[in-house]
Short mmCIF file of N, CA and C in Angstrom, two decimals:
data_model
loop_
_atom_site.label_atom_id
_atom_site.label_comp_id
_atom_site.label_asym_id
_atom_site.label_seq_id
_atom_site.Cartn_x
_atom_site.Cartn_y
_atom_site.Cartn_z
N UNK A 42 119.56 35.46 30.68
CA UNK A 42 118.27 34.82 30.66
C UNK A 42 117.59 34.99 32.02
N UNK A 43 116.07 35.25 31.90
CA UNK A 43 115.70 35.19 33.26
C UNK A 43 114.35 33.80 33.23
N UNK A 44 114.06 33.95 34.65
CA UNK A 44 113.66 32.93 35.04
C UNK A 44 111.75 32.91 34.16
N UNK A 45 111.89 31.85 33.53
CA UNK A 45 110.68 31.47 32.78
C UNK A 45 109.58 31.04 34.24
N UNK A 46 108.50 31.37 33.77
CA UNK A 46 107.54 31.54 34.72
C UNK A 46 106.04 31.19 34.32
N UNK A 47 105.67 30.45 35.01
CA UNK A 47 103.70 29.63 34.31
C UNK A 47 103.18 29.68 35.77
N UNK A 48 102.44 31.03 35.35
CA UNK A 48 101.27 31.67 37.05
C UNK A 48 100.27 30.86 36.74
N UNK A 49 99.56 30.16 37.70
CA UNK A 49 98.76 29.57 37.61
C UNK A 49 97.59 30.31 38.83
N UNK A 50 96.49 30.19 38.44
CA UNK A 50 95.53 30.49 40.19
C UNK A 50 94.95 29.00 39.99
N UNK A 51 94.32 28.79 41.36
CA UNK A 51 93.94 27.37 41.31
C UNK A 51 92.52 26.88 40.89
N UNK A 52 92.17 26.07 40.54
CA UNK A 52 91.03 25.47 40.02
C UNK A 52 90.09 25.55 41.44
N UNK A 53 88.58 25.39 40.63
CA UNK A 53 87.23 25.86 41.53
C UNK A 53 87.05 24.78 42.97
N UNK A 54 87.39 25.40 43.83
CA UNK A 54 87.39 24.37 44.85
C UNK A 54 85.53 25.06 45.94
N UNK A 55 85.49 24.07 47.01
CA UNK A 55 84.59 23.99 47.90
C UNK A 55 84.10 25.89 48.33
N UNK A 56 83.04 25.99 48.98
CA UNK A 56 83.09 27.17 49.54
C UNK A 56 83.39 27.47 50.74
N UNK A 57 83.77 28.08 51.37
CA UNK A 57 84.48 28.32 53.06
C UNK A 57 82.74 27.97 53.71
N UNK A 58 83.46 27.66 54.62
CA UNK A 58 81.78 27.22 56.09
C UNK A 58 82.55 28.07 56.80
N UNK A 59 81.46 27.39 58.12
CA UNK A 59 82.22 27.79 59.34
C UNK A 59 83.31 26.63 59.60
N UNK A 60 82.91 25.25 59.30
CA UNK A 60 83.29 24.22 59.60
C UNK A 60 84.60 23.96 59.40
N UNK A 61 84.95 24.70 57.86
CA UNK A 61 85.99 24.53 56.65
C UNK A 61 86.22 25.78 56.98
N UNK A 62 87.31 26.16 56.91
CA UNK A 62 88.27 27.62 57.00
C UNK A 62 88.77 27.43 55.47
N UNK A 63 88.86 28.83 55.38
CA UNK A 63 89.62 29.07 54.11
C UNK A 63 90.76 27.96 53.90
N UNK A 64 91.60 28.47 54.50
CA UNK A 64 93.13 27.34 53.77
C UNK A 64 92.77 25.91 53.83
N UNK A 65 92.21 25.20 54.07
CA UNK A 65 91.41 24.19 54.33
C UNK A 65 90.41 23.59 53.52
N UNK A 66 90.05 24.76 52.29
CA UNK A 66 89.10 24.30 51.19
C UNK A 66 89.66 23.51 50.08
N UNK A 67 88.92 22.62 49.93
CA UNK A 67 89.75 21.39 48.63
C UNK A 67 89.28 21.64 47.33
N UNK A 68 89.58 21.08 46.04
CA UNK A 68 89.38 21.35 45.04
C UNK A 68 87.79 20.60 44.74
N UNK A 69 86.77 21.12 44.46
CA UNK A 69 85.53 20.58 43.61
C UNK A 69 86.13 19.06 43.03
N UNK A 70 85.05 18.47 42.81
CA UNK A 70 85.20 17.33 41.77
C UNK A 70 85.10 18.22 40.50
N UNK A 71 85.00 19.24 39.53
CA UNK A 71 85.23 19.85 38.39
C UNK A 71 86.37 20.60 38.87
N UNK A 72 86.39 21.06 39.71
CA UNK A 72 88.14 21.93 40.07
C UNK A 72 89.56 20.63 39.55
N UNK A 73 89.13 19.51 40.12
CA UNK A 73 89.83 18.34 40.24
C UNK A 73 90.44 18.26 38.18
N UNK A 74 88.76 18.24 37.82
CA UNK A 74 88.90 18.12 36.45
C UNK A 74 89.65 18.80 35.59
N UNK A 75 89.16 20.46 35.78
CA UNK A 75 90.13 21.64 35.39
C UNK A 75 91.16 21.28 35.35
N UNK A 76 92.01 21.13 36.75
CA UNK A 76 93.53 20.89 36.99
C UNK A 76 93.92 20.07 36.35
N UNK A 77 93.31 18.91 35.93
CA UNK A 77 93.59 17.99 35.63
C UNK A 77 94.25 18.45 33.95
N UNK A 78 93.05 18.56 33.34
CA UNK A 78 92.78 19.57 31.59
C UNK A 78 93.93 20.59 31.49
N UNK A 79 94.21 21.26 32.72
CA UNK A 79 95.11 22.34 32.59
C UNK A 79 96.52 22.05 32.14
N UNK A 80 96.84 20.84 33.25
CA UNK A 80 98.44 19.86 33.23
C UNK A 80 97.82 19.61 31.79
N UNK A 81 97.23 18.82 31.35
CA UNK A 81 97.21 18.10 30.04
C UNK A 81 97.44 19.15 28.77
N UNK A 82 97.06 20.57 28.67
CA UNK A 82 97.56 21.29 28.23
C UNK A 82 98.15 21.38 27.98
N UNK A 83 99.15 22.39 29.47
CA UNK A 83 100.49 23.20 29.52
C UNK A 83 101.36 21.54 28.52
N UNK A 84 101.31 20.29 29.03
CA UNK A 84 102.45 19.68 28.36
C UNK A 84 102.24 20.04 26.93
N UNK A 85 101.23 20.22 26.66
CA UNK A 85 101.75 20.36 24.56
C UNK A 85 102.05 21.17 24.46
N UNK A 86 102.71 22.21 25.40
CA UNK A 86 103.36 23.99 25.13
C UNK A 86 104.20 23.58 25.67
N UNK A 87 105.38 22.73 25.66
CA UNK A 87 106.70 23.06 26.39
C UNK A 87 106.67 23.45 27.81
N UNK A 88 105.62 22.69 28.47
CA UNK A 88 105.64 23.02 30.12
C UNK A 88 106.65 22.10 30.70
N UNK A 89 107.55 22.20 30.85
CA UNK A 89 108.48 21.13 31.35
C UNK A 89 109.76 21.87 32.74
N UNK A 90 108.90 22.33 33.82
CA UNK A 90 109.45 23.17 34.97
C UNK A 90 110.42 22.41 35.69
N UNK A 91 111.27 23.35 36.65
CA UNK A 91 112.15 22.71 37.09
C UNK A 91 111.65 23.09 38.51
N UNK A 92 110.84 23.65 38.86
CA UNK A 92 110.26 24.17 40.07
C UNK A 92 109.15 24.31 40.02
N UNK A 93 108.51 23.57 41.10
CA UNK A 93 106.77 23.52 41.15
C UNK A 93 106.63 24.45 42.26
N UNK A 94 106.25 25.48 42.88
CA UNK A 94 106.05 25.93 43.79
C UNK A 94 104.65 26.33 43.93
N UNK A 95 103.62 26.36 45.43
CA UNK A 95 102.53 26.35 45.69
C UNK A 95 102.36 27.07 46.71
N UNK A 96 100.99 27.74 46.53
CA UNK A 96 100.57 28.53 48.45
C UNK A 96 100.58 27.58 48.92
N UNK A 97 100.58 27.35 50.22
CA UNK A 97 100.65 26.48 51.40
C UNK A 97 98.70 25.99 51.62
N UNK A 98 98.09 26.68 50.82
CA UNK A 98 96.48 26.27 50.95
C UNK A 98 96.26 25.17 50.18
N UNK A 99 95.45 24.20 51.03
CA UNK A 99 94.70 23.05 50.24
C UNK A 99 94.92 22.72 49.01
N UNK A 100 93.78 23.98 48.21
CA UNK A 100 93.31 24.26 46.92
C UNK A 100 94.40 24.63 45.90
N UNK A 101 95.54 25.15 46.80
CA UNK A 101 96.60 25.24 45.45
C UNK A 101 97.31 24.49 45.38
N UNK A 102 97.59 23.55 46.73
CA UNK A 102 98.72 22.40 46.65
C UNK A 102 97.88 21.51 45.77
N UNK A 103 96.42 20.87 45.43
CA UNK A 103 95.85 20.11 44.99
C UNK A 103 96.07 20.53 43.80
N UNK A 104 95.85 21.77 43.21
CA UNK A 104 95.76 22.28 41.91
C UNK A 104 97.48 21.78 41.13
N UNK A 105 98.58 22.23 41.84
CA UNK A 105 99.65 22.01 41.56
C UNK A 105 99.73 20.46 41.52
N UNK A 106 99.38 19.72 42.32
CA UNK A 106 99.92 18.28 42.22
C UNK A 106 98.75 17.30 40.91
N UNK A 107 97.97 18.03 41.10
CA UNK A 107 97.04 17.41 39.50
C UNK A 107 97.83 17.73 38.35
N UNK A 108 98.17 19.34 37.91
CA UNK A 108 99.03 20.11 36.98
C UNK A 108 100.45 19.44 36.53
N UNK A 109 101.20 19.05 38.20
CA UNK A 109 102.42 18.51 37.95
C UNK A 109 102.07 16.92 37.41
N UNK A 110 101.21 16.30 37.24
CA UNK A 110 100.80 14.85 37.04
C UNK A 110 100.54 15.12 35.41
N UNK A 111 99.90 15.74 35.05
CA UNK A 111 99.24 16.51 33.41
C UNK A 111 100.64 16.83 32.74
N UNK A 112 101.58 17.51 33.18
CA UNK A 112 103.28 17.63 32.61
C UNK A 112 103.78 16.42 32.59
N UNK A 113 103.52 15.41 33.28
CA UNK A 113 104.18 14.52 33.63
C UNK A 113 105.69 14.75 34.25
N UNK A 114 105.76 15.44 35.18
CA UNK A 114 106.34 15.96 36.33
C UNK A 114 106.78 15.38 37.34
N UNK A 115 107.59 14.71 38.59
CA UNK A 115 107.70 14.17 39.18
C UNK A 115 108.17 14.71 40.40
N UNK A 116 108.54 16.42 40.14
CA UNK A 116 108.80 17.32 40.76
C UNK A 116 108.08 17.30 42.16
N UNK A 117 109.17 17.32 43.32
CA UNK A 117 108.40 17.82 44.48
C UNK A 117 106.92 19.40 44.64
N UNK A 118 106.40 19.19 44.84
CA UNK A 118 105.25 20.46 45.65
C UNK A 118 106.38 21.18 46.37
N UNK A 119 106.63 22.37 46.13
CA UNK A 119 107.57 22.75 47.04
C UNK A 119 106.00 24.27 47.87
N UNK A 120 105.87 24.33 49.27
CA UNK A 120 105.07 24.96 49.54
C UNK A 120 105.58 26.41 49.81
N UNK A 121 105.34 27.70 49.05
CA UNK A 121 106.17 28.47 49.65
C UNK A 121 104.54 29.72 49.76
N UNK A 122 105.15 30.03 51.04
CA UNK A 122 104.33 30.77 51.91
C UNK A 122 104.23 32.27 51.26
N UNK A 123 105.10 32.82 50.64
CA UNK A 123 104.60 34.04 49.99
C UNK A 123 103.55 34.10 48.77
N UNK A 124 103.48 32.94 48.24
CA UNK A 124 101.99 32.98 47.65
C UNK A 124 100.26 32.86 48.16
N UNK A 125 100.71 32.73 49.28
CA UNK A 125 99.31 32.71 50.35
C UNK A 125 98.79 33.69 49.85
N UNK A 126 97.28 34.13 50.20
CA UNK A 126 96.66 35.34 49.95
C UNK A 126 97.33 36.45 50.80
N UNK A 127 96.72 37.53 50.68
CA UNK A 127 97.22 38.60 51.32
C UNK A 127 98.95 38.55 51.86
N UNK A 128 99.90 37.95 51.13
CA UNK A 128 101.05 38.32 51.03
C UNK A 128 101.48 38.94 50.13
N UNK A 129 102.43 39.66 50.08
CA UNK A 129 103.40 41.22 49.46
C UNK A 129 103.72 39.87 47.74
N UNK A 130 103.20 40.24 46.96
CA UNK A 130 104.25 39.68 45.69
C UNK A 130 105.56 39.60 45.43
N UNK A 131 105.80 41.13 46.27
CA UNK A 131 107.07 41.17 46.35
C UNK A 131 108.26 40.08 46.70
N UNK A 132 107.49 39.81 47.82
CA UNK A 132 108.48 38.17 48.71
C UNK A 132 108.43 36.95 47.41
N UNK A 133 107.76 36.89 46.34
CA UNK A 133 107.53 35.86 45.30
C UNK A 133 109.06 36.23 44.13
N UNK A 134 108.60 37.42 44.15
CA UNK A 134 110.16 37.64 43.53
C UNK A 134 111.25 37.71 43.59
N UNK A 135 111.54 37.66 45.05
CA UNK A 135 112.41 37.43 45.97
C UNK A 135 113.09 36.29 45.91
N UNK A 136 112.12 35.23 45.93
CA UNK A 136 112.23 33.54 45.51
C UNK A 136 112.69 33.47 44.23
N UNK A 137 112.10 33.99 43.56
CA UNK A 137 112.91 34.09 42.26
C UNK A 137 113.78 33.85 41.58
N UNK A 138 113.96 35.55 42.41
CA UNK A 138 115.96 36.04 42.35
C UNK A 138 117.15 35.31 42.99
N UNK A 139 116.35 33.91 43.73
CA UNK A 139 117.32 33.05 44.51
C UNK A 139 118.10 31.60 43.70
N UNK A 140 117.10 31.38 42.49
CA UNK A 140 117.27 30.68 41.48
C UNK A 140 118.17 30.58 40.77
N UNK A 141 118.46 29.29 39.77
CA UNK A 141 119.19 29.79 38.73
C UNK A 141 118.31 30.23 37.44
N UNK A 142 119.00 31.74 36.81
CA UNK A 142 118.52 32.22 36.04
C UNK A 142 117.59 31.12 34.85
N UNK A 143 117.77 30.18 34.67
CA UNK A 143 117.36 29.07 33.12
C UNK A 143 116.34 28.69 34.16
N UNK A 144 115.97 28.71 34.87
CA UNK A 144 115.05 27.69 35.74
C UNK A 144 113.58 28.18 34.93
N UNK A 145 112.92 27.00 35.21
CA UNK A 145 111.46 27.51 34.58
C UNK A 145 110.35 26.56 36.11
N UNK A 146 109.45 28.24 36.27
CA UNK A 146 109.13 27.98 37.36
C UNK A 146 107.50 27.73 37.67
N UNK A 147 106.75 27.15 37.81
CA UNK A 147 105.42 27.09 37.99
C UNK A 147 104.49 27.61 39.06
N UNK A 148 104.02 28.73 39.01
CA UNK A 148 103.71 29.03 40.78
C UNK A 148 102.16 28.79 40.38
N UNK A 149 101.57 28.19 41.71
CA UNK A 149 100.37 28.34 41.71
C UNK A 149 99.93 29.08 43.22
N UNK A 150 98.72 29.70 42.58
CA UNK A 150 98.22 30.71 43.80
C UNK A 150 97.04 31.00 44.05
N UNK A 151 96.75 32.32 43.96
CA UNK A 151 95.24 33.03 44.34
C UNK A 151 94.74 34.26 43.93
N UNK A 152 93.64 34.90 43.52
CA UNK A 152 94.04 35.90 42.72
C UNK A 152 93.64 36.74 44.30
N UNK A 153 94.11 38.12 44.43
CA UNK A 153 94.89 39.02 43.48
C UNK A 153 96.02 38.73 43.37
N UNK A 154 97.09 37.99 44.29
CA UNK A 154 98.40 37.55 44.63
C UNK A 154 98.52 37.48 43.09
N UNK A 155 98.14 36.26 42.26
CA UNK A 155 98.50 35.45 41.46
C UNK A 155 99.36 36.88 40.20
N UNK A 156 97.87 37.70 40.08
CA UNK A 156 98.13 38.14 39.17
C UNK A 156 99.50 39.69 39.15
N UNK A 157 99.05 39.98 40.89
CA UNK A 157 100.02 41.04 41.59
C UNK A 157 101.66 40.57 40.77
N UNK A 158 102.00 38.85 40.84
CA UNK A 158 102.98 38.80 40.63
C UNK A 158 103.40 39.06 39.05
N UNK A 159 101.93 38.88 38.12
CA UNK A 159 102.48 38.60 36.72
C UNK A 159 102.78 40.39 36.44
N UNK A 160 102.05 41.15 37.27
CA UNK A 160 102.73 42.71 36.90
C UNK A 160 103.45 42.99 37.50
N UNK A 161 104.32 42.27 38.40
CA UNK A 161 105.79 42.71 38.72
C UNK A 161 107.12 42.21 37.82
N UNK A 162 106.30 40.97 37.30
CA UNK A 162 107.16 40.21 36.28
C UNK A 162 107.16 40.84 34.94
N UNK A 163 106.36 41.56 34.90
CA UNK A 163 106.15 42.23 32.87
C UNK A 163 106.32 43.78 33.37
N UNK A 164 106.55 44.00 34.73
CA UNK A 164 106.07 45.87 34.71
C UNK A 164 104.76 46.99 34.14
N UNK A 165 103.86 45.31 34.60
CA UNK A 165 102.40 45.59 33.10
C UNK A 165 101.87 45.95 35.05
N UNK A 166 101.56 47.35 34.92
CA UNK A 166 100.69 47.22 36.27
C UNK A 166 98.88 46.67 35.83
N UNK A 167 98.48 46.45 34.95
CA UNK A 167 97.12 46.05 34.06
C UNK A 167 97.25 45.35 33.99
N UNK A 168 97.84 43.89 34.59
CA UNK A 168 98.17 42.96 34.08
C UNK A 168 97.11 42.41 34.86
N UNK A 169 96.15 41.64 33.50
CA UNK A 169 94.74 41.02 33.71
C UNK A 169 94.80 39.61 34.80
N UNK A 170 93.87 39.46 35.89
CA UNK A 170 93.79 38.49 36.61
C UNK A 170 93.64 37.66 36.04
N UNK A 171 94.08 36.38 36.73
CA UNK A 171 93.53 34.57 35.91
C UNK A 171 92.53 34.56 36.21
N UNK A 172 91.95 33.58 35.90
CA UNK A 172 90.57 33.05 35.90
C UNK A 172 90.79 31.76 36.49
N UNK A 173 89.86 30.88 37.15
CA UNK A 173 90.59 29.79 38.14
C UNK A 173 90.76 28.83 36.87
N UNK A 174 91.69 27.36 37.40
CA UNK A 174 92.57 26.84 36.68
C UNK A 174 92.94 27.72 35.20
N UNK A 175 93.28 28.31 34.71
CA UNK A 175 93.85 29.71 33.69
C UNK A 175 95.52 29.50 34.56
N UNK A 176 96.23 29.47 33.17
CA UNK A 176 97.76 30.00 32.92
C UNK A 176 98.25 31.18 32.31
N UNK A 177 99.56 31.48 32.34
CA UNK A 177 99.82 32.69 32.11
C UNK A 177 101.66 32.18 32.02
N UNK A 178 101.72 32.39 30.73
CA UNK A 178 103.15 31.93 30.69
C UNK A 178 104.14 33.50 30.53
N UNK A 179 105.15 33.81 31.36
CA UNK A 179 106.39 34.76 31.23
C UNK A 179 107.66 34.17 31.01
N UNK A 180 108.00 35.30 29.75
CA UNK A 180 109.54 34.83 29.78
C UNK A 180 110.73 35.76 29.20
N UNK A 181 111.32 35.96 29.98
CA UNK A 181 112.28 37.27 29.54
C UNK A 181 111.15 38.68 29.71
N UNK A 182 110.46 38.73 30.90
CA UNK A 182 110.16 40.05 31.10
C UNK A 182 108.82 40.15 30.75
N UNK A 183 108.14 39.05 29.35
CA UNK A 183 106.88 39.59 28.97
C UNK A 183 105.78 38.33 29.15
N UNK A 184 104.91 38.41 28.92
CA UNK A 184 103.46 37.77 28.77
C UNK A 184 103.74 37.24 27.68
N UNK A 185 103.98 35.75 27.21
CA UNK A 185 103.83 35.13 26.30
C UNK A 185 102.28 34.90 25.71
N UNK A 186 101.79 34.17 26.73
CA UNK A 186 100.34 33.80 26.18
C UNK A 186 99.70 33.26 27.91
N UNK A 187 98.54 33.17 27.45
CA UNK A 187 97.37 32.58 28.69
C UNK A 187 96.95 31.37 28.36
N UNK A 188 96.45 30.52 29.00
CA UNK A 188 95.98 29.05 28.53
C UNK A 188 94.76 28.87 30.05
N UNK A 189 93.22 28.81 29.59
CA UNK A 189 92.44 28.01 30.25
C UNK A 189 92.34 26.71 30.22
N UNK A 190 91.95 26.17 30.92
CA UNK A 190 91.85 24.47 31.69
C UNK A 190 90.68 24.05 30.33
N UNK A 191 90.11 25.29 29.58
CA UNK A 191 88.89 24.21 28.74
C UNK A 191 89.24 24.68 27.05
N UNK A 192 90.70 25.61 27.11
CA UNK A 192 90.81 26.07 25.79
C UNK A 192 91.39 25.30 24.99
N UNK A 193 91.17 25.53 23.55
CA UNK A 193 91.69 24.41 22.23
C UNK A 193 92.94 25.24 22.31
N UNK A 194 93.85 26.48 22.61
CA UNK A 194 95.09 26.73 22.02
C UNK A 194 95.32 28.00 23.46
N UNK A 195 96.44 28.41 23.47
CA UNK A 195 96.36 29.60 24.28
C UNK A 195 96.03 30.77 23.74
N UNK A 196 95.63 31.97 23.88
CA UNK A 196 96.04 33.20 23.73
C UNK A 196 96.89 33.93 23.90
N UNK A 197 97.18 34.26 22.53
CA UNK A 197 98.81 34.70 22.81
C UNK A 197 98.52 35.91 22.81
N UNK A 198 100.01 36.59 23.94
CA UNK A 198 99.81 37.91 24.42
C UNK A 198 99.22 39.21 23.43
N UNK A 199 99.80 39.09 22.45
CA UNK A 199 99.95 39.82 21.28
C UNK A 199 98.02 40.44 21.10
N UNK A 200 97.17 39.08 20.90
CA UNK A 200 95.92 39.11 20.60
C UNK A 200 95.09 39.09 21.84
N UNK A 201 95.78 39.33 23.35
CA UNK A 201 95.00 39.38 24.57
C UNK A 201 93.78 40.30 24.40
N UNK A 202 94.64 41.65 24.24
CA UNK A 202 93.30 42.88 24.42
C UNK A 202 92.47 42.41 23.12
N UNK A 203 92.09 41.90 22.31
CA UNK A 203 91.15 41.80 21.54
C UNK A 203 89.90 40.62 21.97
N UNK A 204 90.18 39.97 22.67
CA UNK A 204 89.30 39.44 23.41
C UNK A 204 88.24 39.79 24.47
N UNK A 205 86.96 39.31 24.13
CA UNK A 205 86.19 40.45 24.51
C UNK A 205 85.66 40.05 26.05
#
């Protein structure tokens, strides 16, 4: 068995100033909401992780700790630095491979990172970016399905490309 996996990118947060630096931007009051809708989701799909992991930015630790509240989760934020932007995906899989195989893992991130990782995880180099608060469930190698923060059901992998 390998490690079950729900990519998350994070819900619509503030815009960078000068004032506000990137890692430093917080989630919107509708980003807030998203995240919120998103957790409330993933729980009616069997979201029930054993690892919450987050970029070390604002906007994804916020996104994750709304998400982990929506599972009803109690799971630490664990912050791990290879999901930052402009880090190698590679180092995400790395984390991974450090696991136990049954673990089911929640990363939240940034796109391109986010999605860099879901085509190292499926070997799908096309593997379509999220959309902010948007899921993306893997397991055993493939793309199960996607789930937005405002959708009635996910899209399952199968019927992805037909969506226009």
């Amino acid at each position: 068995m390998r490690v079950q996996v729900f990519l998350i990118r994070h819900a619509d947060a503030v815009a960078e100033t000068l004032a506000l630096g990137d890692p430093h931007r917080h989630l919107t009051p509708h980003g807030r909401a998203q995240a919120r809708a998103l957790g409330d989701r993933l729980r009616w799909h069997d979201c029930e992780p054993t690892h919450i992991w987050s970029s070390p930015l604002v906007r994804a630790i916020q996104t994750a700790e709304l998400v982990a509240s929506g599972v009803h989760s109690a799971l630490p934020i664990e912050s791990l630095p290879a999901l930052a932007p402009e880090e190698p995906a590679k180092r995400v899989l790395g984390a991974l491979a450090a696991i136990d195989p049954a673990s089911i893992v929640l990363l939240v991130g940034h796109e391109p990172g986010i999605s860099a990782v879901g085509a190292l995880l499926t070997g799908d180099p096309a593997f379509r970016g999220l959309a902010k608060a948007e899921a993306a469930r893997i397991a055993d190698g493939a793309l199960r399905w996607r789930f937005s923060w405002d959708a009635d059901a996910p899209v399952i992998a199968a019927r992805e490309g037909a969506r226009p």
